[in-house]
CSV table of C-alpha atoms in Angstrom, one decimal:
chain,number,residue,atom,x,y,z
A,1,MET,CA,124.0,60.0,143.8
A,2,SER,CA,124.0,63.8,143.6
A,3,ASN,CA,120.3,63.9,142.6
A,4,TRP,CA,119.0,62.2,145.7
A,5,LEU,CA,121.5,64.1,147.9
A,6,ASP,CA,120.2,67.4,146.5
A,7,LEU,CA,116.7,66.2,147.2
A,8,LEU,CA,117.6,65.1,150.7
A,9,GLN,CA,119.4,68.4,151.4
A,10,THR,CA,116.3,70.3,150.2
A,11,LEU,CA,113.6,68.3,152.0
A,12,VAL,CA,115.4,67.1,155.1
A,13,PRO,CA,118.4,69.4,155.6
A,14,GLU,CA,118.8,68.2,159.2
A,15,ALA,CA,119.4,64.7,158.0
A,16,MET,CA,122.6,65.7,156.1
A,17,GLU,CA,123.9,67.5,159.2
A,18,MET,CA,123.3,64.5,161.3
A,19,LEU,CA,125.0,62.3,158.7
A,20,LYS,CA,128.1,64.5,158.7
A,21,THR,CA,128.1,64.7,162.6
A,22,ARG,CA,127.9,60.9,163.0
A,23,TYR,CA,130.5,60.4,160.3
A,24,GLU,CA,132.9,62.8,162.0
A,25,ILE,CA,132.4,60.9,165.3
A,26,LEU,CA,133.0,57.5,163.7
A,27,ASN,CA,136.0,58.9,161.9
A,28,ALA,CA,137.6,60.3,165.0
A,29,ILE,CA,137.1,57.0,166.9
A,30,GLU,CA,138.7,55.1,164.0
A,31,CYS,CA,141.8,57.4,164.1
A,32,PHE,CA,142.3,57.5,167.9
A,33,GLN,CA,140.6,54.4,169.3
A,34,PRO,CA,140.3,53.5,172.0
A,35,ILE,CA,139.3,56.9,173.0
A,36,GLY,CA,137.4,58.2,176.1
A,37,ARG,CA,134.2,60.3,175.8
A,38,ARG,CA,135.7,63.5,177.0
A,39,ALA,CA,138.7,63.4,174.6
A,40,LEU,CA,136.3,62.5,171.8
A,41,ALA,CA,134.1,65.4,172.6
A,42,GLU,CA,137.1,67.7,172.2
A,43,LYS,CA,138.1,66.1,168.9
A,44,VAL,CA,134.7,66.5,167.3
A,45,GLY,CA,133.7,69.8,168.9
A,46,LEU,CA,130.5,68.6,170.6
A,47,SER,CA,129.3,68.9,174.2
A,48,GLU,CA,129.5,65.7,176.2
A,49,ARG,CA,125.7,65.6,176.6
A,50,ILE,CA,125.2,65.7,172.8
A,51,LEU,CA,128.1,63.2,172.2
A,52,ARG,CA,126.6,60.8,174.8
A,53,ARG,CA,123.3,60.8,172.9
A,54,GLU,CA,125.1,60.1,169.6
A,55,LEU,CA,127.3,57.4,171.1
A,56,ASP,CA,124.2,55.7,172.6
A,57,PHE,CA,122.6,55.6,169.2
A,58,LEU,CA,125.7,54.2,167.5
A,59,HIS,CA,126.3,51.6,170.2
A,60,SER,CA,122.7,50.4,170.1
A,61,HIS,CA,123.0,49.8,166.3
A,62,GLY,CA,126.2,47.8,166.7
A,63,TYR,CA,128.7,50.3,165.5
A,64,LEU,CA,130.6,50.7,168.7
A,65,SER,CA,132.2,48.5,171.4
A,66,VAL,CA,133.1,49.8,174.8
A,67,SER,CA,136.2,48.9,176.8
A,68,THR,CA,137.8,50.3,180.0
A,69,SER,CA,140.1,52.4,177.7
A,70,GLY,CA,137.2,53.9,175.7
A,71,VAL,CA,135.1,53.3,172.7
A,72,LEU,CA,136.2,51.4,169.5
A,73,LEU,CA,134.6,50.7,166.1
A,74,THR,CA,133.1,47.3,165.4
A,75,ASP,CA,133.7,45.5,162.1
A,76,LYS,CA,130.2,46.6,161.1
A,77,ALA,CA,131.2,50.2,161.6
A,78,LEU,CA,134.4,49.7,159.6
A,79,GLU,CA,132.4,48.3,156.7
A,80,LEU,CA,130.0,51.3,156.9
A,81,MET,CA,132.8,53.9,156.9
A,82,GLY,CA,133.8,53.3,153.3
A,83,GLN,CA,130.2,53.8,152.1
A,84,ALA,CA,129.7,56.8,154.4
A,85,GLN,CA,132.8,58.5,153.1
A,86,LEU,CA,131.5,58.3,149.5
A,87,VAL,CA,128.3,60.0,150.6
A,88,VAL,CA,130.0,62.7,152.7
A,89,ARG,CA,132.5,63.4,149.9
A,90,GLU,CA,129.6,63.9,147.4
A,91,ALA,CA,127.7,66.1,149.9
A,92,TYR,CA,130.7,68.3,150.3
A,93,GLY,CA,131.4,68.4,146.5
A,94,LEU,CA,134.9,67.1,146.9
A,95,THR,CA,135.0,65.1,143.7
A,96,LEU,CA,134.2,68.2,141.6
A,97,MET,CA,136.9,70.1,143.5
A,98,GLU,CA,139.4,67.3,142.9
A,99,ARG,CA,138.8,67.5,139.1
A,100,GLU,CA,139.3,71.2,139.2
A,101,LEU,CA,142.6,70.9,141.1
A,102,GLU,CA,143.8,68.3,138.6
A,103,LYS,CA,142.9,70.5,135.6
A,104,ARG,CA,144.4,73.7,137.0
A,105,LEU,CA,147.6,72.3,138.4
A,106,GLY,CA,148.2,69.6,135.8
A,107,LEU,CA,148.0,66.8,138.4
A,108,THR,CA,147.5,63.1,137.5
A,109,LYS,CA,145.2,62.9,140.5
A,110,ALA,CA,144.0,65.0,143.4
A,111,ILE,CA,142.6,63.5,146.6
A,112,ILE,CA,140.7,65.7,149.0
A,113,VAL,CA,139.8,64.1,152.4
A,114,PRO,CA,136.8,65.4,154.4
A,115,GLY,CA,137.6,67.8,157.2
A,116,ASP,CA,139.9,70.7,158.0
A,117,TYR,CA,143.6,70.1,158.6
A,118,ASP,CA,143.8,73.3,160.8
A,119,ASN,CA,141.0,72.4,163.1
A,120,ASP,CA,140.7,68.6,163.1
A,121,ASP,CA,143.5,66.3,164.4
A,122,SER,CA,142.0,63.3,162.6
A,123,VAL,CA,142.4,64.8,159.1
A,124,VAL,CA,146.1,64.2,159.0
A,125,TYR,CA,145.4,60.5,159.6
A,126,ASN,CA,142.8,60.5,156.8
A,127,MET,CA,145.4,62.0,154.5
A,128,GLY,CA,147.9,59.4,155.6
A,129,ARG,CA,145.3,56.7,154.9
A,130,ALA,CA,144.6,58.1,151.4
A,131,ALA,CA,148.3,58.1,150.5
A,132,ALA,CA,148.7,54.6,152.0
A,133,THR,CA,145.9,53.4,149.7
A,134,LEU,CA,147.7,54.9,146.6
A,135,ILE,CA,150.9,53.2,147.6
A,136,LYS,CA,149.2,49.8,148.1
A,137,GLU,CA,147.5,50.2,144.7
A,138,THR,CA,150.8,50.8,142.9
A,139,LEU,CA,153.1,48.6,145.0
A,140,LYS,CA,154.8,45.6,143.3
A,141,SER,CA,156.6,42.8,145.0
A,142,ASP,CA,160.0,44.3,144.4
A,143,SER,CA,159.2,48.1,144.5
A,144,THR,CA,161.4,50.6,146.1
A,145,ILE,CA,159.7,53.4,148.1
A,146,ALA,CA,161.5,56.7,148.8
A,147,VAL,CA,160.1,58.9,151.6
A,148,MET,CA,160.8,62.3,153.0
A,149,GLY,CA,160.4,63.2,156.7
A,150,GLY,CA,157.8,65.4,158.4
A,151,TRP,CA,154.7,65.0,160.5
A,152,THR,CA,152.2,64.5,157.6
A,153,VAL,CA,154.3,62.0,155.7
A,154,ALA,CA,154.9,60.1,159.0
A,155,ARG,CA,151.2,59.5,159.3
A,156,VAL,CA,151.3,57.4,156.2
A,157,ALA,CA,153.3,54.8,158.0
A,158,ASP,CA,150.7,54.7,160.7
A,159,MET,CA,148.0,53.8,158.2
A,160,VAL,CA,149.6,51.2,156.0
A,161,SER,CA,150.0,47.4,156.4
A,162,GLY,CA,150.9,44.3,154.4
A,163,HIS,CA,153.4,41.6,153.7
A,164,TYR,CA,155.9,42.6,151.1
A,165,PRO,CA,159.2,41.0,152.1
A,166,ASP,CA,161.1,42.2,149.0
A,167,VAL,CA,159.9,45.8,149.1
A,168,MET,CA,162.6,48.3,149.9
A,169,VAL,CA,162.0,51.6,151.7
A,170,VAL,CA,164.6,54.3,151.8
A,171,PRO,CA,164.8,58.0,152.8
A,172,ALA,CA,164.5,60.2,149.7
A,173,ARG,CA,167.3,62.6,150.8
A,174,GLY,CA,169.6,63.3,153.7
A,175,GLY,CA,168.0,64.1,157.0
A,176,LEU,CA,167.2,67.3,159.0
A,177,ASP,CA,168.1,68.0,162.6
A,178,GLU,CA,164.6,67.5,164.0
A,179,GLU,CA,162.6,65.2,166.1
A,180,VAL,CA,163.7,61.6,165.6
A,181,GLU,CA,160.1,60.4,165.1
A,182,ILE,CA,159.7,62.4,161.9
A,183,GLN,CA,163.1,62.1,160.3
A,184,ALA,CA,163.2,60.5,156.9
A,185,ASN,CA,165.2,57.5,158.2
A,186,THR,CA,162.7,56.9,161.0
A,187,VAL,CA,159.7,57.1,158.6
A,188,ALA,CA,161.4,54.8,156.2
A,189,SER,CA,162.1,52.1,158.8
A,190,LYS,CA,158.6,52.3,160.2
A,191,LEU,CA,157.0,52.1,156.8
A,192,ALA,CA,159.2,49.1,155.9
A,193,GLU,CA,158.2,47.4,159.2
A,194,LYS,CA,154.4,48.0,158.6
A,195,LEU,CA,154.8,46.5,155.0
A,196,GLY,CA,156.9,43.6,156.2
A,197,GLY,CA,159.7,44.8,153.9
A,198,LYS,CA,163.3,46.0,154.1
A,199,TYR,CA,164.9,49.4,154.5
A,200,LYS,CA,168.1,51.2,154.0
A,201,MET,CA,169.2,54.4,155.9
A,202,LEU,CA,171.1,57.4,154.7
A,203,HIS,CA,173.0,58.8,157.7
A,204,LEU,CA,173.8,62.2,156.1
A,205,PRO,CA,172.6,65.7,157.0
A,206,GLU,CA,171.4,68.1,154.4
A,207,ASN,CA,173.2,71.4,153.6
A,208,LEU,CA,176.7,69.7,153.4
A,209,ASP,CA,179.4,71.4,151.4
A,210,PRO,CA,179.3,70.1,147.8
A,211,LYS,CA,182.9,69.1,148.1
A,212,ALA,CA,182.1,67.1,151.2
A,213,LEU,CA,179.2,65.4,149.3
A,214,GLU,CA,181.7,64.4,146.5
A,215,ALA,CA,184.0,62.9,149.1
A,216,LEU,CA,181.2,60.9,150.7
A,217,LEU,CA,180.3,59.3,147.4
A,218,LEU,CA,183.7,57.7,147.4
A,219,ASP,CA,182.3,55.4,150.2
A,220,LYS,CA,180.8,52.4,148.6
A,221,ARG,CA,178.0,52.0,151.2
A,222,ILE,CA,176.9,55.6,150.7
A,223,ARG,CA,177.2,55.3,146.9
A,224,ASP,CA,175.1,52.1,146.9
A,225,ALA,CA,172.4,53.7,149.2
A,226,VAL,CA,172.2,56.7,146.9
A,227,ASN,CA,171.9,54.5,143.8
A,228,THR,CA,169.0,52.6,145.5
A,229,ILE,CA,167.3,55.9,146.3
A,230,ARG,CA,167.7,57.4,142.8
A,231,ASN,CA,166.1,54.2,141.3
A,232,ALA,CA,163.0,54.3,143.5
A,233,ASP,CA,159.6,53.5,141.9
A,234,ILE,CA,157.5,55.4,144.4
A,235,LEU,CA,158.1,58.7,146.1
A,236,LEU,CA,156.2,60.2,149.0
A,237,TYR,CA,157.0,63.7,150.2
A,238,GLY,CA,155.7,66.8,151.8
A,239,ILE,CA,155.6,70.5,150.9
A,240,GLY,CA,156.6,73.3,153.2
A,241,ARG,CA,156.9,77.0,153.3
A,242,ALA,CA,160.3,78.2,152.2
A,243,ASP,CA,161.0,80.2,155.4
A,244,VAL,CA,159.9,77.5,157.8
A,245,MET,CA,161.9,74.8,156.0
A,246,ALA,CA,165.0,76.9,155.6
A,247,ARG,CA,165.0,77.4,159.4
A,248,ARG,CA,164.5,73.7,160.0
A,249,ARG,CA,167.5,73.1,157.8
A,250,GLY,CA,169.5,75.3,160.1
A,251,LEU,CA,170.1,78.2,157.7
A,252,SER,CA,171.2,81.5,159.3
A,253,SER,CA,168.8,84.4,159.5
A,254,LEU,CA,170.8,86.1,156.8
A,255,ASN,CA,170.5,83.2,154.4
A,256,VAL,CA,166.8,82.8,155.1
A,257,ALA,CA,166.3,86.5,154.3
A,258,ARG,CA,168.4,86.0,151.1
A,259,LEU,CA,166.0,83.2,150.0
A,260,LEU,CA,162.9,85.2,150.7
A,261,THR,CA,164.4,88.2,148.8
A,262,LYS,CA,164.9,86.0,145.8
A,263,GLY,CA,161.2,85.2,146.0
A,264,ALA,CA,161.2,81.7,147.6
A,265,VAL,CA,157.7,80.7,148.9
A,266,ALA,CA,157.9,76.9,148.9
A,267,GLU,CA,160.2,74.0,149.5
A,268,ALA,CA,159.9,70.4,148.4
A,269,LEU,CA,162.6,67.7,148.0
A,270,GLY,CA,165.3,70.2,149.0
A,271,ASN,CA,164.3,72.7,146.3
A,272,TYR,CA,163.1,76.2,146.9
A,273,TYR,CA,160.4,77.5,144.5
A,274,ASP,CA,159.2,81.0,143.7
A,275,GLU,CA,155.5,81.7,143.2
A,276,ASN,CA,155.8,80.7,139.5
A,277,GLY,CA,157.0,77.3,140.3
A,278,GLN,CA,160.6,77.9,139.3
A,279,VAL,CA,163.4,76.4,141.4
A,280,ILE,CA,165.5,79.3,142.6
A,281,ASP,CA,167.8,77.5,145.1
A,282,LYS,CA,168.3,74.1,146.5
A,283,ALA,CA,169.8,72.4,149.6
A,284,PRO,CA,172.9,70.4,148.9
A,285,SER,CA,172.3,66.8,149.6
A,286,LEU,CA,172.3,63.3,148.2
A,287,GLY,CA,169.2,61.4,147.1
A,288,ILE,CA,166.3,62.0,144.8
A,289,GLU,CA,166.4,65.0,142.6
A,290,ILE,CA,163.4,66.9,141.1
A,291,THR,CA,164.6,65.7,137.7
A,292,ASP,CA,164.0,62.0,138.8
A,293,GLN,CA,160.3,62.4,139.2
A,294,PRO,CA,159.2,61.7,135.6
A,295,ASN,CA,160.8,58.2,135.9
A,296,LEU,CA,158.7,57.3,139.0
A,297,ALA,CA,155.6,55.0,138.8
A,298,LEU,CA,154.0,57.1,141.6
A,299,SER,CA,154.9,60.5,143.0
A,300,VAL,CA,152.7,61.7,145.8
A,301,ALA,CA,152.8,65.1,147.5
A,302,ILE,CA,150.9,65.1,150.8
A,303,ALA,CA,150.2,68.6,152.3
A,304,GLY,CA,147.5,70.5,154.1
A,305,GLY,CA,146.9,73.6,156.1
A,306,ARG,CA,146.1,77.1,155.0
A,307,GLU,CA,149.5,78.4,155.9
A,308,LYS,CA,150.9,76.2,153.2
A,309,VAL,CA,148.5,77.1,150.4
A,310,LEU,CA,151.0,79.4,148.5
A,311,ALA,CA,153.7,76.8,148.9
A,312,ILE,CA,151.5,74.0,147.6
A,313,VAL,CA,150.6,76.0,144.5
A,314,ALA,CA,154.2,77.0,143.8
A,315,ALA,CA,155.6,73.5,144.3
A,316,LEU,CA,153.0,71.9,142.1
A,317,ARG,CA,152.5,74.6,139.5
A,318,ASN,CA,154.8,72.6,137.1
A,319,SER,CA,154.0,69.3,138.6
A,320,ASN,CA,154.1,67.2,135.4
A,321,GLY,CA,151.5,64.7,136.5
A,322,GLN,CA,152.1,64.2,140.2
A,323,ILE,CA,149.4,63.3,142.8
A,324,LEU,CA,148.3,65.6,145.6
A,325,VAL,CA,146.7,64.5,148.8
A,326,THR,CA,145.2,67.4,150.7
A,327,ASP,CA,142.1,68.3,152.8
A,328,GLN,CA,138.7,69.9,152.5
A,329,GLY,CA,139.7,73.0,154.3
A,330,THR,CA,142.9,73.6,152.2
A,331,ALA,CA,141.6,72.7,148.7
A,332,PRO,CA,139.4,75.8,148.1
A,333,GLU,CA,142.2,78.1,149.2
A,334,ILE,CA,144.5,76.4,146.8
A,335,LEU,CA,142.1,76.9,143.9
A,336,ALA,CA,141.6,80.6,145.0
A,337,ASN,CA,145.3,81.2,144.8
A,338,ILE,CA,146.0,79.6,141.4
A,339,LYS,CA,146.6,82.5,139.1
């Protein structure tokens, strides 16, 4: 494919730009449909005049339908999108970048979705779709999926579907005091609903005193929930900056400063990492531990955005074969920061 893409780029460079533009329009519609023309113009960064011309073309070829609420993709467009993404990925060199990430971070697999997380709202949905596809490919009829909270992980539940009545979805660890929509319990229940499966909740905050955690484990319901979580087959989690996540966990300014003085740059699964990928502190909680990851059939980290680059590198530096889902804008920065 690369040979004819190179030829096309050389002889008809405007054709590649048009392909990318129309792909971005179709992708934005798929993520936010039905969507009005003005909102769509803002999403893809085009003037309404230029967008109207492109929409007229796509509609005349049967790729769009129009309702009072806005434009939607037709089945013909949905079939086209899979093929178009392959071409766009090749045009952007994403496959080569994925192999480089795998090699330099020791990942089993890297997936880079087209677009820039920092500048395109649809990218987080595409990352969610990529992670959802991985889960569906690994899922067995009796699998247990453990999920962390956060905005990016929550988008996976938006993009998955199926009928797996015996699949169990659980929060990977205790919850944070944040918006209900992105708490691990909420994400777990929504993911279970979209898969037609079951879920268990863990109604525990993080950062509890270790003695309090020991006492809680005397409760059979909590002990059973934790055992289910620790025996999960699939793990889906996000990666954050150490300072941001410490504040989200309610740590005092003094304790945040202490973490940063120790060299913490990243947080994942309640563990704080220095730039060498070493765990230097952890949030007391119940649930999956970093030592459980080698026993999982699938462990997927989903993270994007330039502000998280150092955190992603640190958290995955000793990844032992995990999978990373990120975006086109973040991936080159990750590579540039791997020492």
